[in-house]
């Protein structure tokens, strides 16, 4: 029987405007899982490039990367209609109870940059 485990946090972005500067700057410090552009929108999925054990640490690491971006990149951040930290977990049968806390200062940090939280639970394979 597989164990429940934290996988990662993806930062999901979506905008009707250009976000190439933002994505380019984050690519220097994080992993760009995908970056799609068409005539109507741009979207990106980004994750931390370090080995992190908790969702709280991953969110804070991604916030640090965002906070170090240039003014032009941050202007593009503000155009995003979706700015979401997607916390991923593998489901499983053990342990009986599993939890991971997100600290209040992390929640304030997320709120300060006008982002949201989403949780994705992947099924046992």
PDB file of C-alpha atoms in Angstrom:
ATOM      1  CA  UNK A   1       0.000   0.000   0.000  1.00  0.00           C
ATOM      2  CA  UNK A   2       1.420   3.385  -0.964  1.00  0.00           C
ATOM      3  CA  UNK A   3       1.983   6.262   1.418  1.00  0.00           C
ATOM      4  CA  UNK A   4       0.469   9.732   1.275  1.00  0.00           C
ATOM      5  CA  UNK A   5       3.190  12.222   0.436  1.00  0.00           C
ATOM      6  CA  UNK A   6       3.780  15.838  -0.475  1.00  0.00           C
ATOM      7  CA  UNK A   7       5.039  16.153  -4.072  1.00  0.00           C
ATOM      8  CA  UNK A   8       5.580  19.817  -4.896  1.00  0.00           C
ATOM      9  CA  UNK A   9       4.052  23.249  -5.337  1.00  0.00           C
ATOM     10  CA  UNK A  10       3.448  24.595  -8.830  1.00  0.00           C
ATOM     11  CA  UNK A  11       2.932  28.295  -9.394  1.00  0.00           C
ATOM     12  CA  UNK A  12       0.243  28.584 -12.074  1.00  0.00           C
ATOM     13  CA  UNK A  13      -0.065  31.806 -14.062  1.00  0.00           C
ATOM     14  CA  UNK A  14      -2.528  32.903 -16.720  1.00  0.00           C
ATOM     15  CA  UNK A  15      -2.839  36.274 -18.457  1.00  0.00           C
ATOM     16  CA  UNK A  16      -4.397  37.852 -21.509  1.00  0.00           C
ATOM     17  CA  UNK A  17      -1.189  39.904 -21.748  1.00  0.00           C
ATOM     18  CA  UNK A  18       2.469  39.135 -22.345  1.00  0.00           C
ATOM     19  CA  UNK A  19       4.209  37.509 -19.351  1.00  0.00           C
ATOM     20  CA  UNK A  20       7.465  36.620 -21.104  1.00  0.00           C
ATOM     21  CA  UNK A  21       9.651  38.882 -18.950  1.00  0.00           C
ATOM     22  CA  UNK A  22       8.200  37.381 -15.756  1.00  0.00           C
ATOM     23  CA  UNK A  23       8.592  33.816 -17.000  1.00  0.00           C
ATOM     24  CA  UNK A  24      12.105  34.543 -18.276  1.00  0.00           C
ATOM     25  CA  UNK A  25      13.242  35.916 -14.937  1.00  0.00           C
ATOM     26  CA  UNK A  26      11.682  33.046 -12.990  1.00  0.00           C
ATOM     27  CA  UNK A  27      13.367  30.554 -15.365  1.00  0.00           C
ATOM     28  CA  UNK A  28      16.736  31.676 -13.975  1.00  0.00           C
ATOM     29  CA  UNK A  29      15.715  30.600 -10.460  1.00  0.00           C
ATOM     30  CA  UNK A  30      12.993  27.970 -10.896  1.00  0.00           C
ATOM     31  CA  UNK A  31      11.842  25.238 -13.297  1.00  0.00           C
ATOM     32  CA  UNK A  32       9.405  26.248 -16.035  1.00  0.00           C
ATOM     33  CA  UNK A  33       7.263  23.128 -16.480  1.00  0.00           C
ATOM     34  CA  UNK A  34       5.363  24.706 -19.340  1.00  0.00           C
ATOM     35  CA  UNK A  35       4.841  28.096 -20.971  1.00  0.00           C
ATOM     36  CA  UNK A  36       2.068  28.347 -23.555  1.00  0.00           C
ATOM     37  CA  UNK A  37       1.101  31.295 -25.729  1.00  0.00           C
ATOM     38  CA  UNK A  38      -1.695  31.786 -28.223  1.00  0.00           C
ATOM     39  CA  UNK A  39      -3.635  34.741 -29.616  1.00  0.00           C
ATOM     40  CA  UNK A  40      -5.807  35.027 -26.502  1.00  0.00           C
ATOM     41  CA  UNK A  41      -3.709  34.193 -23.468  1.00  0.00           C
ATOM     42  CA  UNK A  42      -0.402  33.121 -22.009  1.00  0.00           C
ATOM     43  CA  UNK A  43      -0.015  30.558 -19.240  1.00  0.00           C
ATOM     44  CA  UNK A  44       2.862  29.106 -17.281  1.00  0.00           C
ATOM     45  CA  UNK A  45       3.422  26.430 -14.653  1.00  0.00           C
ATOM     46  CA  UNK A  46       6.530  26.921 -12.535  1.00  0.00           C
ATOM     47  CA  UNK A  47       8.040  24.955  -9.656  1.00  0.00           C
ATOM     48  CA  UNK A  48      10.943  25.363  -7.295  1.00  0.00           C
ATOM     49  CA  UNK A  49      14.330  24.106  -8.463  1.00  0.00           C
ATOM     50  CA  UNK A  50      15.420  22.971  -5.002  1.00  0.00           C
ATOM     51  CA  UNK A  51      14.615  19.853  -3.007  1.00  0.00           C
ATOM     52  CA  UNK A  52      11.947  21.048  -0.591  1.00  0.00           C
ATOM     53  CA  UNK A  53      10.118  18.825   1.905  1.00  0.00           C
ATOM     54  CA  UNK A  54       6.976  20.854   2.755  1.00  0.00           C
ATOM     55  CA  UNK A  55       4.397  22.960   0.972  1.00  0.00           C
ATOM     56  CA  UNK A  56       5.135  25.898   3.286  1.00  0.00           C
ATOM     57  CA  UNK A  57       8.824  25.863   2.336  1.00  0.00           C
ATOM     58  CA  UNK A  58       8.017  25.543  -1.376  1.00  0.00           C
ATOM     59  CA  UNK A  59       5.576  28.447  -1.336  1.00  0.00           C
ATOM     60  CA  UNK A  60       8.062  30.652   0.512  1.00  0.00           C
ATOM     61  CA  UNK A  61      10.813  29.727  -1.925  1.00  0.00           C
ATOM     62  CA  UNK A  62       8.635  30.655  -4.907  1.00  0.00           C
ATOM     63  CA  UNK A  63       7.624  33.913  -3.176  1.00  0.00           C
ATOM     64  CA  UNK A  64      11.315  34.764  -2.734  1.00  0.00           C
ATOM     65  CA  UNK A  65      11.875  34.213  -6.454  1.00  0.00           C
ATOM     66  CA  UNK A  66       8.934  36.473  -7.311  1.00  0.00           C
ATOM     67  CA  UNK A  67       9.986  39.170  -4.862  1.00  0.00           C
ATOM     68  CA  UNK A  68      13.433  39.351  -6.478  1.00  0.00           C
ATOM     69  CA  UNK A  69      11.997  39.995  -9.957  1.00  0.00           C
ATOM     70  CA  UNK A  70      12.407  43.294 -11.773  1.00  0.00           C
ATOM     71  CA  UNK A  71       9.760  46.007 -11.836  1.00  0.00           C
ATOM     72  CA  UNK A  72       8.798  45.076 -15.421  1.00  0.00           C
ATOM     73  CA  UNK A  73       8.324  41.430 -14.453  1.00  0.00           C
ATOM     74  CA  UNK A  74       6.206  42.410 -11.455  1.00  0.00           C
ATOM     75  CA  UNK A  75       4.025  44.579 -13.695  1.00  0.00           C
ATOM     76  CA  UNK A  76       3.377  41.451 -15.766  1.00  0.00           C
ATOM     77  CA  UNK A  77       2.559  39.556 -12.554  1.00  0.00           C
ATOM     78  CA  UNK A  78      -0.197  42.091 -11.883  1.00  0.00           C
ATOM     79  CA  UNK A  79      -1.771  41.404 -15.298  1.00  0.00           C
ATOM     80  CA  UNK A  80      -2.250  37.710 -14.477  1.00  0.00           C
ATOM     81  CA  UNK A  81      -5.850  36.669 -13.940  1.00  0.00           C
ATOM     82  CA  UNK A  82      -4.592  33.464 -12.323  1.00  0.00           C
ATOM     83  CA  UNK A  83      -1.812  33.476  -9.721  1.00  0.00           C
ATOM     84  CA  UNK A  84      -2.141  30.215  -7.847  1.00  0.00           C
ATOM     85  CA  UNK A  85       0.112  28.053  -5.710  1.00  0.00           C
ATOM     86  CA  UNK A  86      -1.046  24.508  -6.524  1.00  0.00           C
ATOM     87  CA  UNK A  87       0.027  22.121  -3.754  1.00  0.00           C
ATOM     88  CA  UNK A  88       0.357  18.537  -4.999  1.00  0.00           C
ATOM     89  CA  UNK A  89       0.061  15.340  -2.965  1.00  0.00           C
ATOM     90  CA  UNK A  90       0.131  11.649  -3.832  1.00  0.00           C
ATOM     91  CA  UNK A  91      -2.724   9.855  -2.120  1.00  0.00           C
ATOM     92  CA  UNK A  92      -2.273   6.545  -0.394  1.00  0.00           C
ATOM     93  CA  UNK A  93      -3.386   4.296   2.433  1.00  0.00           C
ATOM     94  CA  UNK A  94      -0.764   5.226   5.021  1.00  0.00           C
ATOM     95  CA  UNK A  95      -0.384   6.876   7.405  1.00  0.00           C
ATOM     96  CA  UNK A  96      -3.868   6.908   8.879  1.00  0.00           C
ATOM     97  CA  UNK A  97      -3.680  10.698   9.188  1.00  0.00           C
ATOM     98  CA  UNK A  98      -1.474  13.030   7.139  1.00  0.00           C
ATOM     99  CA  UNK A  99      -1.190  16.807   7.333  1.00  0.00           C
ATOM    100  CA  UNK A 100       1.025  19.682   6.349  1.00  0.00           C
ATOM    101  CA  UNK A 101       0.613  23.149   7.782  1.00  0.00           C
ATOM    102  CA  UNK A 102       0.942  26.442   5.994  1.00  0.00           C
ATOM    103  CA  UNK A 103       2.095  29.029   8.518  1.00  0.00           C
ATOM    104  CA  UNK A 104       0.184  32.262   9.065  1.00  0.00           C
ATOM    105  CA  UNK A 105       3.120  34.377   7.860  1.00  0.00           C
ATOM    106  CA  UNK A 106       3.143  32.349   4.624  1.00  0.00           C
ATOM    107  CA  UNK A 107      -0.589  32.955   4.189  1.00  0.00           C
ATOM    108  CA  UNK A 108       0.006  36.685   4.701  1.00  0.00           C
ATOM    109  CA  UNK A 109       2.785  36.578   2.115  1.00  0.00           C
ATOM    110  CA  UNK A 110       0.460  34.864  -0.395  1.00  0.00           C
ATOM    111  CA  UNK A 111      -2.232  37.437   0.297  1.00  0.00           C
ATOM    112  CA  UNK A 112       0.217  40.340  -0.052  1.00  0.00           C
ATOM    113  CA  UNK A 113       1.069  39.272  -3.611  1.00  0.00           C
ATOM    114  CA  UNK A 114      -2.618  38.646  -4.387  1.00  0.00           C
ATOM    115  CA  UNK A 115      -2.233  34.941  -5.096  1.00  0.00           C
ATOM    116  CA  UNK A 116      -4.373  31.935  -4.205  1.00  0.00           C
ATOM    117  CA  UNK A 117      -3.955  28.336  -3.102  1.00  0.00           C
ATOM    118  CA  UNK A 118      -5.175  25.183  -4.782  1.00  0.00           C
ATOM    119  CA  UNK A 119      -4.697  21.577  -3.689  1.00  0.00           C
ATOM    120  CA  UNK A 120      -4.275  18.660  -6.115  1.00  0.00           C
ATOM    121  CA  UNK A 121      -4.408  15.072  -4.883  1.00  0.00           C
ATOM    122  CA  UNK A 122      -3.159  12.441  -7.306  1.00  0.00           C
ATOM    123  CA  UNK A 123      -4.680   8.941  -7.091  1.00  0.00           C
ATOM    124  CA  UNK A 124      -2.860   5.780  -6.138  1.00  0.00           C
ATOM    125  CA  UNK A 125      -1.623   4.034  -9.270  1.00  0.00           C
TER     126      UNK A 125
END
